[in-house]
Amino acid sequence: IFPGSVDAAGQRATLGVMGGGQLGRMFVHAAQRLGYFTAVLEPDAQSPAGLVSHHHIQTSYDDPAGLAQLAHLCQAITTEFENVPAQALQTLAETRPVAPSAAVVGIAQNRIEEKAHFAACAELSGVTCAPYAVIETPDQLQAVQNDRPDLLPGILKTARLGYDGKGQIRVKTVAELATAWTELGGVACVLEKMLPLTAECSVLVARGWDGQVVSFAPQRNVHVDGILAVTHAYEGNMPPALADKARDAAVAIAHHLGYVGVLCVEFFVVEDGSEHGGLVVNEMAPRPHNSGHYTLDACDASQFDLQVHAMAGLPLPQPRQHSPAIMLNLLGDVWFDAAGQPQEPAWGSVLSLPGTHLHLYGKTEARAGRKMGHLTITGPDVASVKDVAHRAAGLLN
Ligand code: ADP
Ligand code: MG
C-alpha cells in the first residue's frame, strides 16, 4: 500500500488504528508524514489520536458498525493498545490485512499464554522467564505452599489487563499470597518469583509480512512504582554482550510468533556472574512501546515509522541511531507542586535547554501517574545528554 496512492474508486491510501491513546497519536503522525490518510477507532471524543486523525470513528472497540466502517476506510489496520478485543482484530482481518494479528495480540494479552510462548521458544531465544506458577484455583494456591516455596517472596500478577504495575501485589508469605489473590478478585494469575534486578531493558523489533526483521539496540529502562520513568538509549547503556543477547532473543521471539509489525520485548537483568549477566524475559507488548519513544528524535526511522512500513508492506530499513538519547516520561504528577496544588510545568526553562524534544499527548486532565507526555534529550555525546537530562528532571520535579 503505497502512500499517496488513490484506488479505482477514488479512495486515498488510508491506514487505520484501533485505539486513540498517545501511541495511536504518534502512529498517526508518522503515517500522515508519509502521506497516508488515517482513521482511528476510539470511543473517547477527546482522545490523543482521534484529535489528530483524518477520520475518527467514535464507537466502542467491538461495535460491528464501527469495525465495518474502519475496514471500509482503511487498506491496512493496526492496534495501539494490547487490550483491544482480539475478536475485533479477527473481524477486521476477514476483509483487511491486520498487523499484528489477533492471535499474537491474544497471546500478549494473557501472561499465562505469554510465558508459555516464551518457554516454547526458549531454545531459540536463549532466554527464559522468571520462575513462576499459574494460580487459577484454590488448589493451585495451596500447591505453592507445599511444592513451590522457592517462589516466595514473589509478585502475584493478574493474567489479564495489568499494566504500569497495576494488577500486581508483592507477597512475602503464603498468608499474604492468599490475601492478595482474594484482593485481585480470585481471577487467573501468575505468581512470579521476586528477582534481584540489577537493570531492566527492552528491545524493539519490526517484522514484515515477508519475515524481514530489523531492530533497535536495546534501551535500558528505569521504572518507578511499576511505571516507566526514564529510558537510557546510547552506546554503553549496558554491557555489549548483554545487549547482543537481548536483541537476538527479541528477534527470535518475533520470528517464532510469526509477528508482523513492531514488537517490544522487555527483559530483566539479574546478576549471575556471567559475561552477559542473567537475562530474563519479562513480557512483550504487541505494538510500539513507551521505551521506544526516543527513536522519534534520536533515530533516522522511529518505531512508529517502522510500524507504518511493516503494516503497509513497505521495505523495512535498518534504523540508525544518530544521537545518544535519554527519555523522561512526563506523568501527571509534574502538573502538581509539592503541596499538591496544580501548577504549569516549567516549560520555558526546560525548552531553553539544548537538545530537548517535548512531546505532549493532548490530554487535558493531569492525574497522578497518568502519562501526559515525554521529553527526549539528544546531544553530541552521552555526557552532555546526561547533564541536560539531569537539569531537565530537576526543573520538572
Ligand atoms: P506491567 O504489565 O505492569 O508492566 P511487569 O510485569 O512489567 O508489569 O512489572 C512491572 C515492573 O515491576 C517491572 O518493570 C519491574 O520493575 C517490576 N517487577 C515485575 N516482576 C518482577 C520480578 N519477578 N522481580 C522483580 N521485579 C519485578
Ligand atoms: Mg512491564
CSV table of C-alpha atoms and ligand atoms in Angstrom, one decimal:
chain,number,residue,atom,x,y,z
A,1,ILE,CA,0.0,0.0,0.0
A,2,PHE,CA,1.9,3.0,-1.2
A,3,PRO,CA,1.4,6.3,0.5
A,4,GLY,CA,-0.4,8.9,-1.6
A,5,SER,CA,-2.0,6.3,-3.9
A,6,VAL,CA,-5.6,6.5,-4.9
A,7,ASP,CA,-7.6,3.4,-5.8
A,8,ALA,CA,-10.0,2.9,-8.7
A,9,ALA,CA,-12.9,4.0,-6.5
A,10,GLY,CA,-11.0,7.3,-5.8
A,11,GLN,CA,-10.2,6.3,-2.2
A,12,ARG,CA,-6.9,7.6,-0.8
A,13,ALA,CA,-4.4,5.2,0.8
A,14,THR,CA,-5.6,5.1,4.5
A,15,LEU,CA,-4.1,3.3,7.5
A,16,GLY,CA,-6.3,2.5,10.5
A,17,VAL,CA,-5.6,2.1,14.2
A,18,MET,CA,-7.6,0.6,16.9
A,19,GLY,CA,-7.3,2.8,20.0
A,20,GLY,CA,-6.9,6.5,20.5
A,21,GLY,CA,-4.1,6.9,23.0
A,22,GLN,CA,-0.7,8.5,22.7
A,23,LEU,CA,0.8,5.5,20.9
A,24,GLY,CA,-2.0,5.9,18.3
A,25,ARG,CA,-1.4,9.6,18.1
A,26,MET,CA,2.3,9.1,17.3
A,27,PHE,CA,1.5,6.4,14.8
A,28,VAL,CA,-1.0,8.8,13.1
A,29,HIS,CA,1.7,11.5,12.9
A,30,ALA,CA,4.2,9.0,11.3
A,31,ALA,CA,1.6,7.8,8.8
A,32,GLN,CA,0.5,11.3,7.9
A,33,ARG,CA,4.0,12.5,7.4
A,34,LEU,CA,4.5,9.8,4.8
A,35,GLY,CA,1.3,10.9,3.0
A,36,TYR,CA,-1.2,8.4,4.3
A,37,PHE,CA,-4.7,9.3,5.4
A,38,THR,CA,-5.5,7.9,8.8
A,39,ALA,CA,-8.5,6.5,10.7
A,40,VAL,CA,-8.8,5.9,14.5
A,41,LEU,CA,-11.5,3.8,16.1
A,42,GLU,CA,-11.9,5.1,19.7
A,43,PRO,CA,-14.9,5.8,21.9
A,44,ASP,CA,-13.5,8.8,23.6
A,45,ALA,CA,-14.3,12.1,21.8
A,46,GLN,CA,-11.1,13.8,23.1
A,47,SER,CA,-8.6,11.1,22.6
A,48,PRO,CA,-4.9,11.9,21.8
A,49,ALA,CA,-5.1,10.1,18.4
A,50,GLY,CA,-8.7,10.9,17.5
A,51,LEU,CA,-7.9,14.6,17.8
A,52,VAL,CA,-5.2,14.4,15.1
A,53,SER,CA,-6.6,11.8,12.7
A,54,HIS,CA,-8.4,12.4,9.3
A,55,HIS,CA,-11.1,10.1,10.4
A,56,HIS,CA,-12.3,9.4,14.0
A,57,ILE,CA,-14.8,6.6,14.3
A,58,GLN,CA,-16.3,7.1,17.7
A,59,THR,CA,-17.6,3.7,18.7
A,60,SER,CA,-16.7,1.0,21.2
A,61,TYR,CA,-13.9,-1.3,20.1
A,62,ASP,CA,-16.2,-4.2,19.4
A,63,ASP,CA,-19.0,-2.3,17.7
A,64,PRO,CA,-19.8,-4.1,14.4
A,65,ALA,CA,-20.8,-0.9,12.5
A,66,GLY,CA,-17.6,0.9,13.7
A,67,LEU,CA,-15.4,-2.0,12.7
A,68,ALA,CA,-17.1,-2.2,9.3
A,69,GLN,CA,-16.5,1.5,8.8
A,70,LEU,CA,-12.8,1.2,9.8
A,71,ALA,CA,-12.4,-1.7,7.4
A,72,HIS,CA,-14.2,0.2,4.6
A,73,LEU,CA,-11.9,3.3,5.1
A,74,CYS,CA,-8.6,1.6,5.5
A,75,GLN,CA,-6.3,-0.6,3.4
A,76,ALA,CA,-4.5,-2.0,6.5
A,77,ILE,CA,-5.2,-1.8,10.2
A,78,THR,CA,-3.1,-2.0,13.4
A,79,THR,CA,-3.6,-1.6,17.1
A,80,GLU,CA,-2.1,0.8,19.6
A,81,PHE,CA,-3.1,-0.9,22.8
A,82,GLU,CA,-2.9,-4.5,23.7
A,83,ASN,CA,-6.2,-4.9,25.4
A,84,VAL,CA,-8.2,-4.3,22.2
A,85,PRO,CA,-10.7,-7.2,21.9
A,86,ALA,CA,-8.8,-9.9,19.9
A,87,GLN,CA,-12.2,-10.7,18.3
A,88,ALA,CA,-12.3,-7.2,16.9
A,89,LEU,CA,-9.0,-7.7,15.2
A,90,GLN,CA,-10.3,-11.1,13.9
A,91,THR,CA,-13.3,-9.4,12.4
A,92,LEU,CA,-11.2,-6.8,10.7
A,93,ALA,CA,-8.9,-9.4,9.4
A,94,GLU,CA,-11.7,-11.0,7.4
A,95,THR,CA,-11.5,-8.2,4.9
A,96,ARG,CA,-8.2,-6.3,5.6
A,97,PRO,CA,-4.6,-7.0,6.4
A,98,VAL,CA,-4.3,-6.6,10.2
A,99,ALA,CA,-0.9,-6.4,11.9
A,100,PRO,CA,-0.2,-7.6,14.5
A,101,SER,CA,-2.6,-10.5,14.2
A,102,ALA,CA,-5.5,-11.2,16.6
A,103,ALA,CA,-3.7,-14.5,17.5
A,104,VAL,CA,-0.4,-12.8,18.7
A,105,VAL,CA,-2.2,-10.0,20.4
A,106,GLY,CA,-4.2,-12.7,22.2
A,107,ILE,CA,-1.0,-14.2,23.5
A,108,ALA,CA,0.4,-10.9,24.7
A,109,GLN,CA,-2.9,-10.2,26.5
A,110,ASN,CA,-2.5,-13.1,28.8
A,111,ARG,CA,0.5,-13.6,30.9
A,112,ILE,CA,-0.1,-17.3,31.1
A,113,GLU,CA,0.0,-17.8,27.4
A,114,GLU,CA,2.8,-15.2,27.0
A,115,LYS,CA,5.0,-17.2,29.4
A,116,ALA,CA,4.1,-20.5,27.7
A,117,HIS,CA,5.2,-18.9,24.4
A,118,PHE,CA,8.5,-17.7,25.9
A,119,ALA,CA,9.1,-21.2,27.2
A,120,ALA,CA,8.2,-22.8,23.9
A,121,CYS,CA,10.9,-20.7,22.1
A,122,ALA,CA,13.5,-20.6,24.9
A,123,GLU,CA,15.9,-22.8,23.0
A,124,LEU,CA,15.8,-20.4,20.0
A,125,SER,CA,15.8,-17.2,22.1
A,126,GLY,CA,18.3,-18.3,24.7
A,127,VAL,CA,16.3,-16.8,27.5
A,128,THR,CA,13.7,-18.0,30.0
A,129,CYS,CA,11.3,-16.1,32.2
A,130,ALA,CA,11.4,-15.8,36.0
A,131,PRO,CA,10.3,-18.9,37.8
A,132,TYR,CA,6.5,-18.9,38.2
A,133,ALA,CA,3.4,-20.8,38.9
A,134,VAL,CA,-0.1,-20.4,37.4
A,135,ILE,CA,-2.8,-19.7,40.0
A,136,GLU,CA,-6.3,-20.1,38.8
A,137,THR,CA,-7.8,-22.3,41.6
A,138,PRO,CA,-7.5,-22.5,45.4
A,139,ASP,CA,-5.8,-25.9,44.9
A,140,GLN,CA,-3.0,-24.2,42.9
A,141,LEU,CA,-2.7,-21.6,45.6
A,142,GLN,CA,-2.3,-24.4,48.2
A,143,ALA,CA,0.2,-26.2,45.9
A,144,VAL,CA,2.5,-23.2,46.2
A,145,GLN,CA,2.8,-23.7,49.9
A,146,ASN,CA,3.6,-27.4,49.5
A,147,ASP,CA,5.6,-27.5,46.3
A,148,ARG,CA,6.9,-24.1,45.4
A,149,PRO,CA,8.2,-22.3,48.4
A,150,ASP,CA,11.0,-21.1,46.1
A,151,LEU,CA,8.5,-18.6,44.6
A,152,LEU,CA,8.3,-16.5,47.7
A,153,PRO,CA,8.9,-13.7,48.1
A,154,GLY,CA,7.1,-13.1,44.8
A,155,ILE,CA,4.8,-11.0,42.8
A,156,LEU,CA,1.2,-12.0,42.1
A,157,LYS,CA,0.1,-10.7,38.8
A,158,THR,CA,-3.3,-10.9,37.1
A,159,ALA,CA,-3.0,-12.9,33.9
A,160,ARG,CA,-5.0,-10.2,32.1
A,161,LEU,CA,-5.4,-6.4,32.0
A,162,GLY,CA,-2.4,-5.5,34.1
A,163,TYR,CA,-0.2,-2.5,33.0
A,164,ASP,CA,2.1,0.1,34.6
A,165,GLY,CA,2.3,-2.1,37.7
A,166,LYS,CA,-1.4,-2.3,38.1
A,167,GLY,CA,-3.0,-5.7,38.8
A,168,GLN,CA,0.0,-6.9,40.8
A,169,ILE,CA,0.8,-7.4,44.5
A,170,ARG,CA,4.1,-8.2,46.2
A,171,VAL,CA,3.8,-11.0,48.7
A,172,LYS,CA,6.3,-12.5,51.2
A,173,THR,CA,4.4,-15.3,52.8
A,174,VAL,CA,1.8,-17.9,51.9
A,175,ALA,CA,-0.7,-16.0,54.0
A,176,GLU,CA,0.0,-12.8,52.1
A,177,LEU,CA,-0.4,-14.7,48.9
A,178,ALA,CA,-3.9,-15.9,49.8
A,179,THR,CA,-5.0,-12.4,50.8
A,180,ALA,CA,-3.5,-10.9,47.6
A,181,TRP,CA,-5.3,-13.4,45.4
A,182,THR,CA,-8.6,-12.5,47.1
A,183,GLU,CA,-7.8,-8.8,46.7
A,184,LEU,CA,-7.2,-9.4,43.0
A,185,GLY,CA,-10.7,-10.9,42.8
A,186,GLY,CA,-9.6,-14.6,42.6
A,187,VAL,CA,-9.0,-14.2,38.9
A,188,ALA,CA,-6.4,-16.1,36.9
A,189,CYS,CA,-2.9,-15.0,38.0
A,190,VAL,CA,0.7,-15.9,37.9
A,191,LEU,CA,2.9,-15.9,40.9
A,192,GLU,CA,6.4,-14.9,39.9
A,193,LYS,CA,9.5,-15.2,42.0
A,194,MET,CA,10.8,-11.8,43.0
A,195,LEU,CA,14.2,-11.5,41.3
A,196,PRO,CA,17.1,-9.2,42.5
A,197,LEU,CA,17.1,-7.0,39.4
A,198,THR,CA,20.3,-5.1,38.5
A,199,ALA,CA,18.7,-3.5,35.5
A,200,GLU,CA,15.8,-3.7,33.1
A,201,CYS,CA,15.9,-3.3,29.3
A,202,SER,CA,13.7,-3.7,26.3
A,203,VAL,CA,14.2,-4.3,22.6
A,204,LEU,CA,12.0,-3.1,19.7
A,205,VAL,CA,11.8,-5.3,16.7
A,206,ALA,CA,9.9,-4.7,13.4
A,207,ARG,CA,9.0,-7.6,11.3
A,208,GLY,CA,7.4,-7.5,7.9
A,209,TRP,CA,4.8,-9.8,6.1
A,210,ASP,CA,7.7,-11.4,4.4
A,211,GLY,CA,9.6,-12.2,7.6
A,212,GLN,CA,12.2,-9.5,7.2
A,213,VAL,CA,13.3,-8.2,10.6
A,214,VAL,CA,15.0,-5.0,11.8
A,215,SER,CA,15.6,-4.0,15.3
A,216,PHE,CA,16.8,-1.1,17.5
A,217,ALA,CA,19.6,-1.5,20.0
A,218,PRO,CA,18.3,-2.4,23.5
A,219,GLN,CA,17.4,0.5,25.7
A,220,ARG,CA,17.8,0.5,29.5
A,221,ASN,CA,14.7,1.4,31.4
A,222,VAL,CA,14.2,2.7,34.9
A,223,HIS,CA,10.7,2.1,36.4
A,224,VAL,CA,9.4,3.9,39.5
A,225,ASP,CA,6.3,2.4,41.2
A,226,GLY,CA,5.9,0.0,38.3
A,227,ILE,CA,5.7,2.8,35.7
A,228,LEU,CA,8.5,3.6,33.2
A,229,ALA,CA,10.3,6.7,34.3
A,230,VAL,CA,13.5,7.0,32.3
A,231,THR,CA,14.9,5.3,29.2
A,232,HIS,CA,18.6,5.4,28.5
A,233,ALA,CA,19.4,4.9,24.8
A,234,TYR,CA,23.1,5.2,24.0
A,235,GLU,CA,26.1,3.1,23.5
A,236,GLY,CA,27.4,1.8,26.8
A,237,ASN,CA,24.0,1.8,28.4
A,238,MET,CA,24.6,-1.8,29.2
A,239,PRO,CA,27.4,-4.4,28.7
A,240,PRO,CA,27.7,-5.2,25.0
A,241,ALA,CA,27.3,-9.0,25.4
A,242,LEU,CA,24.1,-8.4,27.3
A,243,ALA,CA,22.8,-6.1,24.7
A,244,ASP,CA,23.5,-8.6,21.9
A,245,LYS,CA,21.8,-11.4,23.8
A,246,ALA,CA,18.7,-9.3,24.4
A,247,ARG,CA,18.5,-8.2,20.8
A,248,ASP,CA,18.9,-11.7,19.4
A,249,ALA,CA,16.3,-13.0,21.9
A,250,ALA,CA,13.7,-10.4,20.8
A,251,VAL,CA,14.3,-11.2,17.1
A,252,ALA,CA,13.9,-14.9,17.8
A,253,ILE,CA,10.7,-14.3,19.8
A,254,ALA,CA,9.2,-12.2,16.9
A,255,HIS,CA,10.1,-14.9,14.3
A,256,HIS,CA,8.7,-17.6,16.5
A,257,LEU,CA,5.4,-15.7,16.8
A,258,GLY,CA,5.3,-15.1,13.0
A,259,TYR,CA,4.8,-11.5,14.2
A,260,VAL,CA,4.1,-8.6,11.8
A,261,GLY,CA,4.5,-5.0,13.0
A,262,VAL,CA,6.5,-3.5,15.9
A,263,LEU,CA,7.0,-5.7,18.9
A,264,CYS,CA,8.6,-4.7,22.2
A,265,VAL,CA,10.2,-7.3,24.4
A,266,GLU,CA,11.0,-6.4,28.0
A,267,PHE,CA,13.8,-8.1,29.9
A,268,PHE,CA,15.1,-8.2,33.5
A,269,VAL,CA,18.9,-8.3,34.1
A,270,VAL,CA,19.8,-10.4,37.2
A,271,GLU,CA,23.4,-10.5,38.3
A,272,ASP,CA,24.7,-14.1,37.8
A,273,GLY,CA,28.4,-13.5,37.5
A,274,SER,CA,28.4,-14.5,33.8
A,275,GLU,CA,29.6,-12.2,31.0
A,276,HIS,CA,26.1,-11.3,29.8
A,277,GLY,CA,24.5,-11.4,33.3
A,278,GLY,CA,21.4,-13.4,33.7
A,279,LEU,CA,19.0,-12.1,31.1
A,280,VAL,CA,15.4,-13.0,31.9
A,281,VAL,CA,12.5,-12.2,29.6
A,282,ASN,CA,9.6,-10.4,31.3
A,283,GLU,CA,6.8,-9.6,28.9
A,284,MET,CA,6.1,-8.3,25.5
A,285,ALA,CA,3.9,-5.5,24.0
A,286,PRO,CA,2.4,-6.1,20.6
A,287,ARG,CA,2.9,-2.5,19.5
A,288,PRO,CA,5.3,0.4,19.7
A,289,HIS,CA,6.3,1.0,23.3
A,290,ASN,CA,6.9,3.8,25.7
A,291,SER,CA,10.6,2.8,26.0
A,292,GLY,CA,10.9,3.4,22.2
A,293,HIS,CA,9.8,7.0,22.2
A,294,TYR,CA,13.4,8.2,22.0
A,295,THR,CA,13.5,6.8,18.4
A,296,LEU,CA,11.4,9.7,17.2
A,297,ASP,CA,14.2,12.2,17.9
A,298,ALA,CA,17.3,10.1,18.0
A,299,CYS,CA,17.0,7.7,15.1
A,300,ASP,CA,16.5,8.1,11.3
A,301,ALA,CA,13.4,5.9,11.5
A,302,SER,CA,11.2,5.8,14.6
A,303,GLN,CA,9.3,2.9,16.0
A,304,PHE,CA,6.2,4.5,14.6
A,305,ASP,CA,7.7,4.8,11.1
A,306,LEU,CA,8.6,1.1,11.2
A,307,GLN,CA,5.0,0.2,12.3
A,308,VAL,CA,3.7,2.1,9.3
A,309,HIS,CA,6.2,0.4,7.0
A,310,ALA,CA,5.5,-3.1,8.4
A,311,MET,CA,1.7,-2.9,8.2
A,312,ALA,CA,1.7,-1.3,4.7
A,313,GLY,CA,4.2,-3.8,3.3
A,314,LEU,CA,6.8,-1.2,2.6
A,315,PRO,CA,10.5,-2.1,2.9
A,316,LEU,CA,11.9,-2.1,6.5
A,317,PRO,CA,15.1,-0.1,6.5
A,318,GLN,CA,17.5,-1.0,9.4
A,319,PRO,CA,17.1,2.1,11.7
A,320,ARG,CA,20.2,4.0,12.6
A,321,GLN,CA,20.5,6.0,15.9
A,322,HIS,CA,22.2,9.3,15.1
A,323,SER,CA,22.3,10.7,18.6
A,324,PRO,CA,22.6,9.4,22.2
A,325,ALA,CA,19.3,9.9,24.0
A,326,ILE,CA,17.6,9.9,27.3
A,327,MET,CA,13.8,9.9,27.6
A,328,LEU,CA,12.0,11.2,30.6
A,329,ASN,CA,8.3,10.3,31.0
A,330,LEU,CA,6.1,13.2,32.0
A,331,LEU,CA,3.4,11.9,34.3
A,332,GLY,CA,0.5,13.9,35.6
A,333,ASP,CA,2.4,14.5,38.8
A,334,VAL,CA,4.5,17.1,37.1
A,335,TRP,CA,1.4,19.3,36.9
A,336,PHE,CA,1.2,19.5,40.7
A,337,ASP,CA,3.6,21.1,43.1
A,338,ALA,CA,4.9,19.6,46.4
A,339,ALA,CA,1.8,20.7,48.2
A,340,GLY,CA,-0.5,19.0,45.7
A,341,GLN,CA,-1.6,22.3,44.1
A,342,PRO,CA,-2.0,22.4,40.3
A,343,GLN,CA,1.0,24.1,38.5
A,344,GLU,CA,2.1,24.8,35.0
A,345,PRO,CA,5.3,22.8,34.4
A,346,ALA,CA,8.5,24.9,33.8
A,347,TRP,CA,8.4,24.6,30.0
A,348,GLY,CA,10.2,27.8,29.4
A,349,SER,CA,13.2,26.7,31.4
A,350,VAL,CA,13.1,23.2,30.1
A,351,LEU,CA,12.8,24.2,26.4
A,352,SER,CA,15.7,26.5,26.7
A,353,LEU,CA,18.0,23.6,27.4
A,354,PRO,CA,19.8,22.3,24.3
A,355,GLY,CA,18.6,19.1,22.6
A,356,THR,CA,15.2,18.9,24.4
A,357,HIS,CA,12.3,17.5,22.4
A,358,LEU,CA,8.9,17.9,24.1
A,359,HIS,CA,6.0,15.6,23.2
A,360,LEU,CA,2.7,16.3,24.9
A,361,TYR,CA,-0.2,14.0,24.1
A,362,GLY,CA,-3.1,16.5,24.1
A,363,LYS,CA,-4.6,15.1,27.4
A,364,THR,CA,-6.4,17.9,29.2
A,365,GLU,CA,-6.7,16.4,32.6
A,366,ALA,CA,-3.5,15.7,34.5
A,367,ARG,CA,-3.7,13.0,37.1
A,368,ALA,CA,-1.0,11.4,39.2
A,369,GLY,CA,0.6,8.5,37.3
A,370,ARG,CA,-1.1,9.4,34.0
A,371,LYS,CA,1.2,9.6,31.0
A,372,MET,CA,0.8,13.1,29.7
A,373,GLY,CA,3.9,13.3,27.5
A,374,HIS,CA,7.6,12.7,27.4
A,375,LEU,CA,10.8,14.7,27.0
A,376,THR,CA,13.6,13.3,24.9
A,377,ILE,CA,17.1,14.7,25.2
A,378,THR,CA,19.6,14.3,22.4
A,379,GLY,CA,23.1,15.8,22.1
A,380,PRO,CA,26.6,15.4,20.7
A,381,ASP,CA,27.7,12.9,23.4
A,382,VAL,CA,26.5,10.9,26.3
A,383,ALA,CA,27.9,13.2,29.0
A,384,SER,CA,26.1,16.2,27.7
A,385,VAL,CA,22.8,14.3,27.2
A,386,LYS,CA,23.1,13.1,30.8
A,387,ASP,CA,23.8,16.6,32.0
A,388,VAL,CA,20.8,18.1,30.2
A,389,ALA,CA,18.5,15.3,31.3
A,390,HIS,CA,19.6,15.8,34.9
A,391,ARG,CA,18.9,19.5,34.7
A,392,ALA,CA,15.5,19.0,32.9
A,393,ALA,CA,14.5,16.4,35.6
A,394,GLY,CA,15.4,18.9,38.3
A,395,LEU,CA,13.2,21.6,36.7
A,396,LEU,CA,10.3,19.2,36.4
A,397,ASN,CA,10.2,17.8,39.9
B,1,ADP,P1,3.4,-4.3,33.7
B,1,ADP,O1,2.5,-5.1,32.8
B,1,ADP,O2,2.7,-3.5,34.7
B,1,ADP,O3,4.5,-3.6,33.0
B,1,ADP,P2,5.6,-6.0,34.7
B,1,ADP,O4,5.5,-7.5,34.8
B,1,ADP,O5,6.5,-5.5,33.6
B,1,ADP,O6,4.1,-5.5,34.6
B,1,ADP,O7,6.0,-5.4,36.1
B,1,ADP,C1,6.2,-4.0,36.3
B,1,ADP,C2,7.6,-3.8,37.0
B,1,ADP,O8,7.6,-4.5,38.3
B,1,ADP,C3,8.8,-4.3,36.2
B,1,ADP,O9,9.2,-3.4,35.2
B,1,ADP,C4,9.8,-4.5,37.3
B,1,ADP,O10,10.3,-3.3,37.7
B,1,ADP,C5,8.9,-5.0,38.5
B,1,ADP,N1,8.9,-6.5,38.5
B,1,ADP,C6,7.9,-7.2,37.8
B,1,ADP,N2,8.2,-8.5,38.0
B,1,ADP,C7,9.3,-8.7,38.8
B,1,ADP,C8,10.0,-9.8,39.3
B,1,ADP,N3,9.7,-11.0,39.1
B,1,ADP,N4,11.1,-9.5,40.1
B,1,ADP,C9,11.4,-8.2,40.4
B,1,ADP,N5,10.8,-7.1,39.9
B,1,ADP,C10,9.7,-7.3,39.1
B,2,MG,MG,6.2,-4.1,32.0
